[in-house]
Amino acid sequence: MSASVDDDIVTDPNLPPVAVEPEKLRSRWTPAKIALWIGIALLGGLGWTMLAIVRGETVNAIWFVFAAVCTYLIGYRFYSKVIERYITRPDDRRATPAERKQDGKDYVPTDRRVLYGHHFAAIAGAGPLVGPVLAAQMGYLPGTIWIIVGVILAGAVQDYLVLFFSMRRGGRTIGQMARDELGRIGGTAAILASLLIMLIIVAILALVVVNALGESPWGVFSVSMTIPIALFMGLYLRYIRPGRITEISIIGFVLLIGAIVAGGWVASTEWGYAAFHLDRTVIAWGIIIYGFVAAVLPVWLLLAPRDYLSTFMKVGVIVMLAGAIVLVRPEISVPAFSEFAGGQTGPVFSGPIFPFLFVTIACGALSGFHALIASGTTPKLVEKERQTRFIGYGGMLMESFVAIMALVAALSIDRGIYFAMNSSPAATLGTVEGAVAFVNGLGLAGVNLTPDMLTSTAAAVGESSIVSRTGGAPTLALGLAHIMQQALGGQAMMAFWYHFAIMFEALFILTAVDAGTRVARFMLQDSIGTVIPKFKDLSWRPGAWICTAIMVAGWGSILILGVTDPLGGINTFFPLFGIANQLLAAIALAVVLAIVAKRGRSYFRWLWIVAVPLAFAAVVTITASMYKIFSPVPAVGYWANHFAFRGALAEGKTEFGTAKSVAAMEAVVRNTFVQGVLSVIFVTLAIIVIVMAVIVTVQALRGGGGENLEDAPVPSRRFAAAGFLATKEEREIEKEWEALPADHPGRPSVSSHH
């Protein structure tokens, strides 16, 4: 049976149309349109040619911007339209859950542009900032290809399809959909994997913030100030001036800039330096407490205003950075494929280019975390079915652009400084002299690091040291400061731009930490609710507090392990984050594959659109997991590392490898055990889900389809445009709705811009 357009949906004849007629949706090709798309294709082709084929001694950063933007435009205009036409087949005559179940809390029909911002704020965490920076170790070309091509064929496809199918099922989570579509075994494995993977994802996001703020009084002050600013914004919108979003956004932005400027002043005073120069463990505990409080407070008080703040900041800063790159046109001297692209080990992360490049870049091209958001809050807010392409596919393209900008920023700084910042404290000894000796000892062509380069760069950005500032965020901040200072002039502004970028990244990431904790809490409540029904009631406070505490304790303990890791927490934990995230993407794609196959025979020939990214994600992540579990190279394999350090302790050694004390050696033994066990659990659960999905898909192919578990269609009673800008046909229908008298019984409440 087919689950596409329903011919039996009859809309109210007393209302204007609720959807554009299908024949009017086909755009006509005019000579001007054809010329425009040929121009976009040629410019994109020129960008790729300069990056991949011409490749002189240096490559101009402007080609990254052109290659990315043109490829995104083509992917969105053509490939996502194919998915819409042949797989999702949206029908705007059907009421979405937001319209059908409207309750003013979870289900609210939301303006598509506001929802795009909400969705982007929730999905864009540390991944697109950190992964590409770390992947720059391999050279610029492998990362660039995967970020741009991967998002078109994999990441945006997953986000769009999960959002659409969740919306058709009343906003069910990916775990609930897995239980419905794959049966008890597949569903249980998917829910368990989702919960455990959320722990590692949130822990690594928090670890990036800790590394960015460690021993940085300016950063700690500025980021701490964002919390009272967000609380003030929430109260302002709720009680002082309800609905004045633009007004509070301007006030919030001014306060943010004030917090950065004040941070520089506070950090330069004796009392300020003493109060805000915090140890990384102290910052970690601060984030754990923040995560708990943010997840249990009402959404309107902290989360929603932070989303506004961070959306403006995220999109604004990335567009500003892209403009600055076009203006400055920095020359990048990093080779297309670096000296580490062919080996098993490297100073930033270990493992061969396949599969570790893909799991390191993670969110910029494909992210399982997005499946939790796309099946969590967003499907309950979508106003019309056709908007899912703009929000799901388009939102992910924006995240990929963030990743490309992060990669360019990392590539634009001196390679010696890049390796000094991203190598673990154990390798550089945490000192300028140690970093210089280590980086110059790598034997990199054209790299000659001097102590003065490190001390003068640290002084320029207002920090005491930039050595071993791992986690990608400080590197990106330095790259952004470097480019912005060239674009707008003034060496004195370097410190401002650096801390502006640190705060921008912390805002980016903390949004994902609190949203991630909240989503994980919903998932846990739902799971416990199958045994103790009271937990299913999300408004029951004891249940919310207990589940939040369990999830925060889980990711908090992993965060503390990472902060105290002598091998550099981010250097050893990030591959596990990448693998876990991509395994979750494979699980989401597996569920989607089964859903599409069950829709009927007319969908079978388009199954490859889901099957290809699923197969690639499965091969990459299972291979990476096998390396991490079975590799005999201690720098790559968790268990090899575990047994090497355990053996050294048994022999009575007081230092071994990069660990310089017995306590450090014991920490390595403990961390590698946790990582090794998690690797085995993650990959086992993912394989179970993928196998169950393949079985269900084969059964559907043999039977000509399967059970349709979508909610029964209900006629819609409202209209809204599908894309960012309304088309001519959509504007005509909008006028008809506006002409309805205010007291007309069929007139819906105005779309919420909450």
Coordinates of N, CA and C in Angstrom, one line a residue, residues 131-132 134-138 142-143 146 340-341 343-345 349-362 571-572 574-579 582 616 619-631 633 635-638 679:
G131 N 35.3 18.9 15.0 CA 35.7 17.8 14.0 C 36.6 18.3 12.9
P132 N 36.1 19.3 12.1 CA 36.9 19.8 11.0 C 38.3 20.3 11.4
L134 N 40.1 19.3 14.0 CA 41.0 18.2 14.3 C 41.4 17.5 13.0
A135 N 40.4 17.4 12.0 CA 40.7 16.7 10.8 C 41.7 17.4 9.9
A136 N 41.9 18.7 10.2 CA 42.9 19.5 9.4 C 44.3 18.8 9.5
Q137 N 44.5 17.9 10.4 CA 45.8 17.2 10.5 C 46.1 16.4 9.2
M138 N 45.0 15.9 8.6 CA 45.2 15.1 7.4 C 45.4 15.9 6.1
P142 N 40.7 16.0 1.9 CA 39.8 14.9 2.4 C 38.6 15.4 3.2
G143 N 38.9 16.3 4.1 CA 37.9 16.9 5.0 C 36.9 17.7 4.2
W146 N 34.5 15.4 2.1 CA 33.5 14.7 2.9 C 32.5 15.7 3.5
F340 N 50.5 13.1 7.6 CA 49.8 12.1 8.4 C 48.7 11.3 7.7
A341 N 48.4 11.7 6.5 CA 47.2 11.1 5.8 C 47.4 9.7 5.5
G343 N 49.4 7.5 7.4 CA 49.9 6.7 8.5 C 48.8 6.3 9.5
Q344 N 49.2 5.7 10.6 CA 48.3 5.2 11.6 C 48.3 6.2 12.8
T345 N 49.3 7.0 13.0 CA 49.4 7.8 14.1 C 49.5 9.3 13.7
F349 N 45.1 13.3 16.4 CA 44.3 12.0 16.7 C 45.0 10.9 15.9
S350 N 44.8 9.7 16.4 CA 45.5 8.5 15.8 C 44.5 7.7 14.9
G351 N 45.0 7.0 14.0 CA 44.2 6.1 13.1 C 44.4 6.5 11.7
P352 N 44.2 5.6 10.7 CA 44.3 5.8 9.3 C 43.2 6.7 8.8
I353 N 43.4 7.3 7.6 CA 42.5 8.3 7.1 C 41.1 7.7 6.9
F354 N 41.1 6.4 6.4 CA 39.8 5.6 6.4 C 39.9 4.6 7.6
P355 N 39.0 4.7 8.5 CA 37.7 5.4 8.6 C 37.8 6.7 9.5
F356 N 39.0 7.0 10.0 CA 39.0 8.0 11.1 C 38.8 9.4 10.7
L357 N 39.0 9.7 9.4 CA 38.7 11.1 9.0 C 37.2 11.3 9.1
F358 N 36.4 10.3 8.7 CA 34.9 10.4 8.7 C 34.3 10.5 10.1
V359 N 34.8 9.7 11.0 CA 34.3 9.8 12.4 C 34.8 11.0 13.1
T360 N 35.9 11.6 12.7 CA 36.4 12.8 13.4 C 35.6 14.0 13.0
I361 N 35.3 14.1 11.7 CA 34.6 15.3 11.2 C 33.1 15.2 11.7
A362 N 32.6 14.0 11.9 CA 31.3 13.8 12.5 C 30.2 14.8 12.0
N571 N 41.7 14.2 22.8 CA 42.5 13.4 21.9 C 42.1 12.0 21.9
T572 N 41.7 11.4 23.1 CA 41.3 10.0 23.2 C 39.8 9.8 23.2
F574 N 37.5 11.9 21.6 CA 36.8 12.4 20.5 C 36.5 11.4 19.4
P575 N 37.5 10.4 19.2 CA 37.1 9.3 18.2 C 35.9 8.5 18.7
L576 N 35.8 8.3 20.0 CA 34.6 7.6 20.5 C 33.3 8.4 20.3
F577 N 33.4 9.7 20.5 CA 32.3 10.6 20.2 C 31.9 10.5 18.7
G578 N 32.9 10.6 17.8 CA 32.6 10.5 16.4 C 32.0 9.2 16.0
I579 N 32.5 8.1 16.5 CA 32.0 6.7 16.2 C 30.6 6.6 16.8
Q582 N 28.1 8.7 14.7 CA 27.9 8.1 13.3 C 27.1 6.8 13.4
F616 N 27.3 3.2 3.8 CA 28.6 3.9 4.0 C 28.8 4.2 5.5
V619 N 29.6 0.9 7.3 CA 31.0 0.4 7.0 C 32.0 1.2 7.8
V620 N 31.9 2.5 7.7 CA 32.9 3.4 8.4 C 32.9 3.2 9.9
T621 N 31.7 3.2 10.5 CA 31.6 3.2 11.9 C 32.0 1.8 12.5
I622 N 31.6 0.7 11.8 CA 31.9 -0.6 12.3 C 33.4 -0.8 12.1
T623 N 34.0 -0.4 11.0 CA 35.4 -0.5 10.8 C 36.2 0.3 11.9
A624 N 35.7 1.5 12.1 CA 36.4 2.4 13.2 C 36.3 1.7 14.5
S625 N 35.1 1.1 14.8 CA 34.9 0.4 16.1 C 35.9 -0.8 16.2
M626 N 36.1 -1.5 15.1 CA 37.0 -2.7 15.1 C 38.4 -2.2 15.4
Y627 N 38.8 -1.1 14.8 CA 40.1 -0.6 15.0 C 40.3 -0.3 16.5
K628 N 39.3 0.4 17.1 CA 39.4 0.9 18.5 C 39.4 -0.3 19.4
I629 N 38.7 -1.4 19.0 CA 38.6 -2.6 19.9 C 39.8 -3.5 19.7
F630 N 40.2 -3.8 18.5 CA 41.1 -4.9 18.2 C 42.5 -4.4 17.8
S631 N 42.7 -3.1 17.4 CA 44.1 -2.7 16.9 C 45.2 -3.0 18.0
V633 N 48.0 -1.5 17.9 CA 48.7 -0.3 18.1 C 48.2 0.5 19.3
A635 N 48.3 3.5 20.4 CA 47.8 4.8 20.1 C 46.5 4.8 19.4
V636 N 46.1 3.6 18.8 CA 44.8 3.5 18.1 C 43.8 2.7 18.9
G637 N 44.2 1.5 19.4 CA 43.3 0.6 20.1 C 43.2 0.9 21.6
Y638 N 41.9 1.0 22.1 CA 41.7 1.2 23.5 C 42.2 0.1 24.3
S679 N 32.8 1.1 23.4 CA 32.9 0.8 22.0 C 32.3 -0.5 21.7

